Short mmCIF file of C-alpha atoms in Angstrom, two decimals:
data_model
loop_
_atom_site.label_atom_id
_atom_site.label_comp_id
_atom_site.label_asym_id
_atom_site.label_seq_id
_atom_site.Cartn_x
_atom_site.Cartn_y
_atom_site.Cartn_z
CA UNK A 635 -22.42 -21.49 21.59
CA UNK A 636 -21.38 -18.68 19.24
CA UNK A 637 -23.87 -17.59 16.64
CA UNK A 638 -22.78 -17.92 13.02
CA UNK A 639 -22.28 -14.14 12.71
CA UNK A 640 -20.30 -13.91 15.94
CA UNK A 641 -18.17 -16.90 15.02
CA UNK A 642 -17.37 -15.36 11.63
CA UNK A 643 -16.39 -12.05 13.23
CA UNK A 644 -14.18 -13.85 15.77
CA UNK A 645 -12.14 -15.72 13.19
CA UNK A 646 -8.65 -14.16 12.95
CA UNK A 647 -8.18 -14.84 9.27
CA UNK A 648 -9.25 -11.72 7.34
CA UNK A 649 -12.29 -13.48 5.92
CA UNK A 650 -15.12 -11.03 6.65
CA UNK A 651 -15.56 -7.26 7.10
CA UNK A 652 -15.92 -5.85 10.60
CA UNK A 653 -17.96 -2.77 9.66
CA UNK A 654 -20.96 -2.00 7.50
CA UNK A 655 -18.88 0.40 5.40
CA UNK A 656 -16.37 -2.39 4.89
CA UNK A 657 -19.11 -4.73 3.69
CA UNK A 658 -20.24 -2.14 1.16
CA UNK A 659 -16.70 -1.66 -0.15
CA UNK A 660 -16.05 -5.39 -0.40
CA UNK A 661 -19.28 -5.83 -2.32
CA UNK A 662 -18.36 -3.10 -4.79
CA UNK A 663 -14.86 -4.40 -5.50
CA UNK A 664 -16.14 -7.98 -5.75
CA UNK A 665 -18.40 -6.92 -8.61
CA UNK A 666 -15.31 -5.92 -10.59
CA UNK A 667 -13.18 -8.99 -9.78
CA UNK A 668 -14.28 -11.28 -12.67
CA UNK A 669 -13.35 -8.65 -15.27
CA UNK A 670 -10.07 -7.88 -13.50
CA UNK A 671 -9.13 -11.58 -13.40
CA UNK A 672 -10.05 -12.15 -17.05
CA UNK A 673 -7.51 -9.58 -18.29
CA UNK A 674 -4.79 -9.91 -15.65
CA UNK A 675 -2.41 -12.19 -17.54
CA UNK A 676 -2.67 -10.18 -20.75
CA UNK A 677 -2.00 -6.91 -18.92
CA UNK A 678 0.96 -8.49 -17.17
CA UNK A 679 2.52 -9.56 -20.47
CA UNK A 680 2.19 -6.10 -21.99
CA UNK A 681 2.65 -4.03 -18.82
CA UNK A 682 -0.63 -2.25 -19.55
CA UNK A 683 -2.32 -0.35 -16.74
CA UNK A 684 -6.04 -1.24 -16.21
CA UNK A 685 -7.44 2.19 -17.04
CA UNK A 686 -10.94 0.83 -17.67
CA UNK A 687 -10.99 -0.87 -14.28
CA UNK A 688 -10.28 2.41 -12.54
CA UNK A 689 -12.97 4.15 -14.54
CA UNK A 690 -15.43 1.53 -13.28
CA UNK A 691 -14.06 1.93 -9.75
CA UNK A 692 -14.71 5.68 -10.01
CA UNK A 693 -18.30 5.23 -11.23
CA UNK A 694 -19.05 2.69 -8.51
CA UNK A 695 -17.67 4.85 -5.69
CA UNK A 696 -14.76 2.54 -4.91
CA UNK A 697 -12.19 5.33 -5.27
CA UNK A 698 -13.90 7.13 -2.40
CA UNK A 699 -13.81 4.03 -0.23
CA UNK A 700 -11.70 5.53 2.57
CA UNK A 701 -13.11 9.04 2.28
CA UNK A 702 -15.24 9.95 5.34
CA UNK A 703 -18.97 9.58 4.74
CA UNK A 704 -19.47 13.21 5.82
CA UNK A 705 -17.47 14.23 2.74
CA UNK A 706 -19.28 11.94 0.33
CA UNK A 707 -17.21 8.75 0.56
CA UNK A 708 -18.00 5.26 1.79
CA UNK A 709 -16.38 6.02 5.14
CA UNK A 710 -14.28 2.86 5.52
CA UNK A 711 -11.89 3.59 8.37
CA UNK A 712 -11.11 0.10 9.68
CA UNK A 713 -7.73 -1.02 8.41
CA UNK A 714 -8.93 -4.62 8.53
CA UNK A 715 -11.68 -3.85 6.00
CA UNK A 716 -9.40 -1.93 3.65
CA UNK A 717 -6.90 -4.82 3.65
CA UNK A 718 -9.75 -7.28 3.03
CA UNK A 719 -10.90 -5.34 -0.04
CA UNK A 720 -7.32 -5.21 -1.36
CA UNK A 721 -6.95 -8.94 -0.75
CA UNK A 722 -10.04 -9.61 -2.85
CA UNK A 723 -8.68 -7.54 -5.74
CA UNK A 724 -5.19 -9.08 -5.41
CA UNK A 725 -6.60 -12.58 -5.74
CA UNK A 726 -7.52 -11.48 -9.27
CA UNK A 727 -4.58 -9.15 -10.00
CA UNK A 728 -1.97 -7.82 -7.56
CA UNK A 729 -1.03 -4.95 -9.90
CA UNK A 730 -4.55 -3.55 -9.77
CA UNK A 731 -4.64 -3.99 -5.99
CA UNK A 732 -1.33 -2.16 -5.55
CA UNK A 733 -2.57 0.81 -7.56
CA UNK A 734 -5.89 0.86 -5.69
CA UNK A 735 -4.00 0.82 -2.39
CA UNK A 736 -2.45 4.17 -3.36
CA UNK A 737 -5.90 5.81 -3.49
CA UNK A 738 -7.11 4.11 -0.32
CA UNK A 739 -3.95 5.13 1.54
CA UNK A 740 -4.34 8.79 0.63
CA UNK A 741 -7.94 8.68 1.81
CA UNK A 742 -6.95 7.28 5.21
CA UNK A 743 -4.13 9.75 5.82
CA UNK A 744 -6.02 12.79 4.54
CA UNK A 745 -9.02 11.85 6.69
CA UNK A 746 -6.73 12.08 9.72
CA UNK A 747 -5.52 15.51 8.60
CA UNK A 748 -9.12 16.63 8.12
CA UNK A 749 -10.07 15.59 11.63
CA UNK A 750 -6.89 16.42 13.53
CA UNK A 751 -4.66 18.72 11.47
CA UNK A 752 -4.10 22.43 11.70
CA UNK A 753 -6.80 24.53 9.99
CA UNK A 754 -4.82 24.99 6.76
CA UNK A 755 -4.04 21.26 6.56
CA UNK A 756 -7.65 20.33 7.32
CA UNK A 757 -8.90 22.67 4.59
CA UNK A 758 -6.57 21.14 1.98
CA UNK A 759 -7.49 17.63 3.09
CA UNK A 760 -11.22 18.36 2.84
CA UNK A 761 -10.87 19.81 -0.65
CA UNK A 762 -8.99 16.76 -1.90
CA UNK A 763 -11.17 14.23 -0.10
CA UNK A 764 -14.38 15.65 -1.58
CA UNK A 765 -12.90 15.27 -5.05
CA UNK A 766 -11.73 11.72 -4.24
CA UNK A 767 -15.25 10.80 -3.12
CA UNK A 768 -16.64 11.49 -6.58
CA UNK A 769 -13.78 9.70 -8.35
CA UNK A 770 -12.65 13.02 -9.80
CA UNK A 771 -9.35 13.01 -7.87
CA UNK A 772 -6.94 10.09 -8.01
CA UNK A 773 -4.10 10.94 -5.70
CA UNK A 774 -0.62 9.41 -5.66
CA UNK A 775 2.01 9.65 -2.98
CA UNK A 776 5.31 10.46 -4.71
CA UNK A 777 7.77 9.62 -1.94
CA UNK A 778 11.05 8.15 -3.16
CA UNK A 779 13.82 10.14 -4.85
CA UNK A 780 15.97 8.16 -7.31
CA UNK A 781 19.67 7.91 -6.39
CA UNK A 782 21.51 11.22 -6.67
CA UNK A 783 18.32 13.31 -6.67
CA UNK A 784 16.90 15.55 -3.96
CA UNK A 785 13.41 16.94 -4.55
CA UNK A 786 13.19 20.49 -3.15
CA UNK A 787 10.57 23.14 -2.60
CA UNK A 788 11.70 26.76 -2.87
CA UNK A 789 9.87 30.10 -2.47
CA UNK A 790 8.77 31.69 -5.75
CA UNK A 791 9.08 35.22 -4.34
CA UNK A 792 5.37 35.95 -4.35
CA UNK A 793 4.02 33.78 -1.54
CA UNK A 794 3.97 30.48 -3.45
CA UNK A 795 6.47 27.75 -4.11
CA UNK A 796 8.45 26.07 -6.91
CA UNK A 797 9.00 22.31 -6.84
CA UNK A 798 11.97 20.69 -8.58
CA UNK A 799 13.22 17.11 -8.54
CA UNK A 800 12.09 13.64 -9.47
CA UNK A 801 10.22 10.76 -7.85
CA UNK A 802 10.39 7.09 -8.72
CA UNK A 803 8.16 4.07 -8.07
CA UNK A 804 4.89 6.04 -8.13
CA UNK A 805 2.12 3.46 -8.58
CA UNK A 806 -1.24 4.39 -10.20
CA UNK A 807 0.55 7.19 -12.07
CA UNK A 808 -1.16 6.59 -15.47
CA UNK A 809 -4.55 7.68 -14.11
CA UNK A 810 -3.42 10.05 -11.34
CA UNK A 811 -4.83 13.56 -11.24
CA UNK A 812 -2.72 14.76 -8.28
CA UNK A 813 0.59 13.95 -6.64
CA UNK A 814 1.68 14.54 -3.04
CA UNK A 815 5.43 14.83 -3.61
CA UNK A 816 7.57 14.72 -0.49
CA UNK A 817 10.28 17.38 -0.67
CA UNK A 818 12.81 19.26 1.42
CA UNK A 819 12.13 22.89 2.25
CA UNK A 820 13.94 25.51 4.32
CA UNK A 821 11.65 26.90 7.02
CA UNK A 822 12.66 29.07 9.98
CA UNK A 823 16.31 28.29 9.41
CA UNK A 824 15.78 24.53 9.45
CA UNK A 825 15.46 21.88 6.73
CA UNK A 826 11.99 20.40 6.92
CA UNK A 827 9.93 17.82 5.10
CA UNK A 828 7.00 19.09 3.09
CA UNK A 829 4.28 17.46 1.02
CA UNK A 830 3.21 19.78 -1.82
CA UNK A 831 0.17 18.75 -3.83
CA UNK A 832 0.76 19.04 -7.58
CA UNK A 833 -2.09 18.66 -10.05
CA UNK A 834 -1.74 16.96 -13.41
CA UNK A 835 -1.24 19.62 -16.07
CA UNK A 836 0.84 21.88 -13.83
CA UNK A 837 3.65 23.50 -15.88
CA UNK A 838 6.90 21.62 -15.36
CA UNK A 839 5.24 18.34 -14.31
CA UNK A 840 6.07 15.32 -16.47
CA UNK A 841 4.71 11.81 -15.96
CA UNK A 842 7.23 9.31 -17.34
CA UNK A 843 6.39 5.76 -18.47
CA UNK A 844 9.54 4.17 -17.04
CA UNK A 845 8.25 0.98 -15.43
CA UNK A 846 9.71 -2.37 -16.52
CA UNK A 847 9.43 -4.34 -13.29
CA UNK A 848 10.03 -7.99 -12.59
CA UNK A 849 6.52 -8.14 -11.15
CA UNK A 850 3.54 -5.84 -10.59
CA UNK A 851 3.99 -5.07 -14.26
CA UNK A 852 0.53 -3.54 -14.78
CA UNK A 853 0.63 -1.32 -11.68
CA UNK A 854 1.64 1.85 -13.53
CA UNK A 855 4.62 2.40 -11.23
CA UNK A 856 6.13 5.28 -13.17
CA UNK A 857 8.50 8.18 -12.51
CA UNK A 858 7.39 11.79 -12.03
CA UNK A 859 9.63 14.76 -12.86
CA UNK A 860 9.19 18.30 -11.50
CA UNK A 861 10.86 21.27 -13.17
CA UNK A 862 10.08 24.41 -11.16
CA UNK A 863 6.42 23.43 -10.84
CA UNK A 864 4.39 26.27 -9.29
CA UNK A 865 2.57 25.23 -6.11
CA UNK A 866 0.21 27.56 -4.19
CA UNK A 867 0.99 27.97 -0.50
CA UNK A 868 -2.43 26.51 0.37
CA UNK A 869 -1.42 23.25 -1.35
CA UNK A 870 1.65 22.55 0.82
CA UNK A 871 1.63 20.45 3.99
CA UNK A 872 4.76 21.22 6.02
CA UNK A 873 6.00 18.40 8.23
CA UNK A 874 8.65 18.47 10.95
CA UNK A 875 12.37 19.25 10.69
CA UNK A 876 14.59 16.59 9.15
CA UNK A 877 16.22 14.51 11.87
CA UNK A 878 13.84 15.62 14.61
CA UNK A 879 13.07 12.65 16.82
CA UNK A 880 9.47 11.69 17.42
CA UNK A 881 7.32 8.59 17.24
CA UNK A 882 4.07 10.24 16.15
CA UNK A 883 4.99 9.80 12.48
CA UNK A 884 5.01 6.02 12.96
CA UNK A 885 1.25 6.01 13.45
CA UNK A 886 0.62 7.71 10.12
CA UNK A 887 3.19 5.56 8.34
CA UNK A 888 1.53 2.42 9.66
CA UNK A 889 -1.95 3.54 8.62
CA UNK A 890 -0.75 4.48 5.14
CA UNK A 891 0.94 1.13 4.47
CA UNK A 892 -0.28 -1.73 6.67
CA UNK A 893 -3.27 -2.52 4.45
CA UNK A 894 -0.83 -3.58 1.72
CA UNK A 895 -0.45 -6.81 3.68
CA UNK A 896 -3.80 -7.78 2.21
CA UNK A 897 -2.29 -7.67 -1.27
CA UNK A 898 0.40 -10.27 -0.60
CA UNK A 899 -1.99 -12.43 1.35
CA UNK A 900 -4.31 -12.27 -1.67
CA UNK A 901 -1.49 -13.40 -3.96
CA UNK A 902 -0.77 -16.37 -1.69
CA UNK A 903 -4.45 -17.31 -1.57
CA UNK A 904 -4.74 -17.10 -5.37
CA UNK A 905 -1.74 -19.41 -5.79
CA UNK A 906 -3.13 -21.87 -3.28
CA UNK A 907 -6.52 -21.95 -5.01
CA UNK A 908 -4.94 -22.46 -8.45
CA UNK A 909 -2.71 -25.31 -7.27
CA UNK A 910 -5.43 -27.08 -5.29
CA UNK A 911 -7.91 -26.83 -8.17
CA UNK A 912 -5.28 -28.19 -10.56
CA UNK A 913 -4.54 -31.14 -8.27
CA UNK A 914 -8.21 -31.94 -7.63
CA UNK A 915 -8.60 -32.56 -11.36
CA UNK A 916 -5.82 -35.15 -11.12
CA UNK A 917 -6.78 -37.61 -8.37
CA UNK A 918 -4.22 -39.96 -6.88
CA UNK A 919 -1.59 -37.39 -5.93
CA UNK A 920 1.68 -38.89 -4.69
CA UNK A 921 2.61 -38.47 -1.04
CA UNK A 922 5.11 -35.70 -1.80
CA UNK A 923 2.46 -33.57 -3.51
CA UNK A 924 0.00 -34.11 -0.64
CA UNK A 925 2.72 -33.07 1.78
CA UNK A 926 3.22 -29.84 -0.17
CA UNK A 927 -0.54 -29.20 -0.14
CA UNK A 928 -0.57 -29.66 3.64
CA UNK A 929 2.40 -27.28 4.02
CA UNK A 930 0.64 -24.68 1.89
CA UNK A 931 -2.50 -24.93 4.04
CA UNK A 932 -0.52 -24.52 7.27
CA UNK A 933 1.52 -21.58 5.98
CA UNK A 934 -1.56 -19.85 4.61
CA UNK A 935 -3.34 -20.24 7.95
CA UNK A 936 -0.35 -18.72 9.74
CA UNK A 937 -0.12 -15.87 7.22
CA UNK A 938 -3.82 -15.03 7.51
CA UNK A 939 -3.80 -15.16 11.30
CA UNK A 940 -0.68 -13.01 11.60
CA UNK A 941 -1.99 -10.41 9.15
CA UNK A 942 -5.39 -10.23 10.79
CA UNK A 943 -3.84 -9.88 14.25
CA UNK A 944 -1.64 -6.95 13.21
CA UNK A 945 -4.55 -5.18 11.54
CA UNK A 946 -6.78 -5.74 14.58
CA UNK A 947 -4.10 -4.32 16.88
CA UNK A 948 -3.61 -1.28 14.65
CA UNK A 949 -7.37 -0.66 14.55
CA UNK A 950 -7.67 -1.02 18.32
CA UNK A 951 -4.77 1.35 18.98
CA UNK A 952 -6.14 3.93 16.54
CA UNK A 953 -9.50 3.87 18.27
CA UNK A 954 -8.25 3.62 21.85
CA UNK A 955 -5.00 5.57 22.13
CA UNK A 956 -5.45 9.23 21.17
CA UNK A 957 -1.76 10.23 21.26
CA UNK A 958 -0.04 9.17 18.00
CA UNK A 959 3.36 9.34 19.70
CA UNK A 960 2.21 6.64 22.13
CA UNK A 961 0.39 4.37 19.69
CA UNK A 962 2.85 4.84 16.80
CA UNK A 963 5.64 2.50 18.00
CA UNK A 964 3.17 -0.18 19.04
CA UNK A 965 1.37 -0.04 15.70
CA UNK A 966 4.59 -0.11 13.72
CA UNK A 967 6.03 -3.03 15.68
CA UNK A 968 2.92 -5.13 15.12
CA UNK A 969 2.96 -4.13 11.44
CA UNK A 970 6.61 -5.08 10.99
CA UNK A 971 6.23 -8.42 12.75
CA UNK A 972 3.37 -9.28 10.39
CA UNK A 973 5.14 -7.89 7.33
CA UNK A 974 8.34 -9.82 8.00
CA UNK A 975 6.35 -13.00 8.59
CA UNK A 976 4.15 -12.55 5.52
CA UNK A 977 7.12 -11.66 3.33
CA UNK A 978 8.60 -15.06 4.17
CA UNK A 979 5.44 -17.16 4.12
CA UNK A 980 3.78 -15.80 0.97
CA UNK A 981 6.70 -16.51 -1.41
CA UNK A 982 7.09 -19.97 0.12
CA UNK A 983 3.40 -20.65 -0.47
CA UNK A 984 3.56 -19.51 -4.10
CA UNK A 985 6.78 -21.47 -4.68
CA UNK A 986 5.22 -24.68 -3.34
CA UNK A 987 2.18 -24.12 -5.53
CA UNK A 988 4.43 -23.95 -8.59
CA UNK A 989 6.02 -27.22 -7.50
CA UNK A 990 2.62 -28.86 -7.08
CA UNK A 991 1.55 -27.87 -10.61
CA UNK A 992 4.95 -28.61 -12.13
CA UNK A 993 6.47 -27.43 -15.40
CA UNK A 994 3.23 -25.93 -16.74
CA UNK A 995 3.46 -23.22 -14.08
CA UNK A 996 6.88 -22.12 -15.36
CA UNK A 997 5.49 -20.87 -18.66
CA UNK A 998 5.23 -17.12 -19.05
CA UNK A 999 1.53 -17.47 -19.82
CA UNK A 1000 0.81 -19.17 -16.49
CA UNK A 1001 -1.06 -17.17 -13.85
CA UNK A 1002 1.16 -18.85 -11.26
CA UNK A 1003 4.22 -17.39 -12.96
CA UNK A 1004 2.68 -13.93 -12.60
CA UNK A 1005 1.90 -14.57 -8.93
CA UNK A 1006 5.47 -15.80 -8.34
CA UNK A 1007 6.87 -12.51 -9.66
CA UNK A 1008 4.30 -10.27 -8.01
CA UNK A 1009 4.72 -11.71 -4.52
CA UNK A 1010 8.40 -10.75 -4.44
CA UNK A 1011 7.51 -7.05 -4.38
CA UNK A 1012 6.54 -7.26 -0.72
CA UNK A 1013 10.17 -7.24 0.38
CA UNK A 1014 10.79 -3.83 -1.16
CA UNK A 1015 7.75 -1.96 0.13
CA UNK A 1016 8.22 0.80 2.73
CA UNK A 1017 8.00 0.88 5.65
CA UNK A 1018 10.28 -0.96 6.00
CA UNK A 1019 12.48 -2.86 3.61
CA UNK A 1020 14.02 -5.96 5.16
CA UNK A 1021 17.20 -4.32 6.58
CA UNK A 1022 15.22 -1.48 8.18
CA UNK A 1023 12.65 -3.93 9.57
CA UNK A 1024 15.44 -5.94 11.16
CA UNK A 1025 16.88 -2.76 12.68
CA UNK A 1026 13.48 -1.69 13.99
CA UNK A 1027 12.43 -4.99 15.56
CA UNK A 1028 15.83 -5.84 17.02
CA UNK A 1029 16.26 -2.33 18.45
CA UNK A 1030 12.85 -2.54 20.14
CA UNK A 1031 13.64 -5.93 21.65
CA UNK A 1032 17.17 -4.96 22.76
CA UNK A 1033 16.18 -1.42 23.83
CA UNK A 1034 18.63 0.20 21.45
CA UNK A 1035 17.98 3.89 20.83
CA UNK A 1036 17.00 4.40 17.18
CA UNK A 1037 15.02 6.92 15.14
CA UNK A 1038 12.32 4.88 13.39
CA UNK A 1039 10.85 7.66 11.24
CA UNK A 1040 12.11 6.37 7.90
CA UNK A 1041 11.04 9.49 6.01
CA UNK A 1042 13.06 11.83 8.21
CA UNK A 1043 16.11 9.57 8.55
CA UNK A 1044 16.22 8.93 4.81
CA UNK A 1045 15.98 12.66 4.09
CA UNK A 1046 18.97 13.25 6.37
CA UNK A 1047 21.19 10.85 4.40
CA UNK A 1048 23.46 11.98 1.57
CA UNK A 1049 21.61 12.07 -1.75
CA UNK A 1050 23.36 9.00 -3.16
CA UNK A 1051 22.26 6.78 -0.26
CA UNK A 1052 18.52 7.52 -0.25
#
């Protein structure tokens, strides 16, 4: 017979941490959840970013959650545990969880650079990670160019660089201190991808309050403009040539994004809890309502199991398959299967919860209305959006040759189609 601890660890439902560092992180974020939940609806109505929450996260050490312990962080490196912490925050407010994911994601990817990158990349990663551990650095990934824009990095003539362009959909921007802005750069006669690090206050950098989203309204998903921003050579990570085929990038792209699944699972769980609590206060539910409750329970079980399975596979591959080119496609395929499944199940769960509660949930002041809008964001999150996920999964099944590195393939497209 399984012990209680072993049984809990064996449950494939993202209900408990699998590492001591994960337990510490979950405990720290749980302390903040009541305050996050209390203000979530008000922040959603006004689109106000939870600055005070992130100040508390910084003081508590949460912002260094995925920074290696050797560099002063909590050392959470299991994707399962990061997703679990994000789920807990998202049950209170998905906007806050989405912004926190940005910091956690940078910690995970920079930790890989610190351990496995070239000396110059490892040095930059260590410098940033140490600052993240103290809460001093809050680092955004500025990835997406708006239509018609190409962000470029050009030599300044004295060994440094100048960055020009614009990025959109940059979450956590209101409290960010640094931005990794993906850009095109000419190197050795080829067009390459680069990730320059730009600090807040750099001349030519402008943070623009442009966000007016359908959901995730308090996530601070702003635009960032660069007008010949000076960037030291030591603050530039140069990636591979645009269009160069290779599956190694898929491993990093999975690690940087798969934990977001916890956010949408958290939204679905919050909706379920709200609807069930509402119905428990009104005994004698008609058969149709009880049927909906049963459907919600079944869908939520499937969503939790699928998410947990993908995270477990990604963790196992990261630990057991050293070559990122080998593990990358397997990690990404598991991720996309779970993402596609969750992106269908979670909105259905929230929609049924609105139906259970009835007209009261349709009011703008209803927490369920906020959850209904927030859960839709999952479809648009890279990697991949729905069309690209369909291409990826069908190509793998049908053995169709396809370049799955969405960063490189998108950079190769004409500016208007990015």
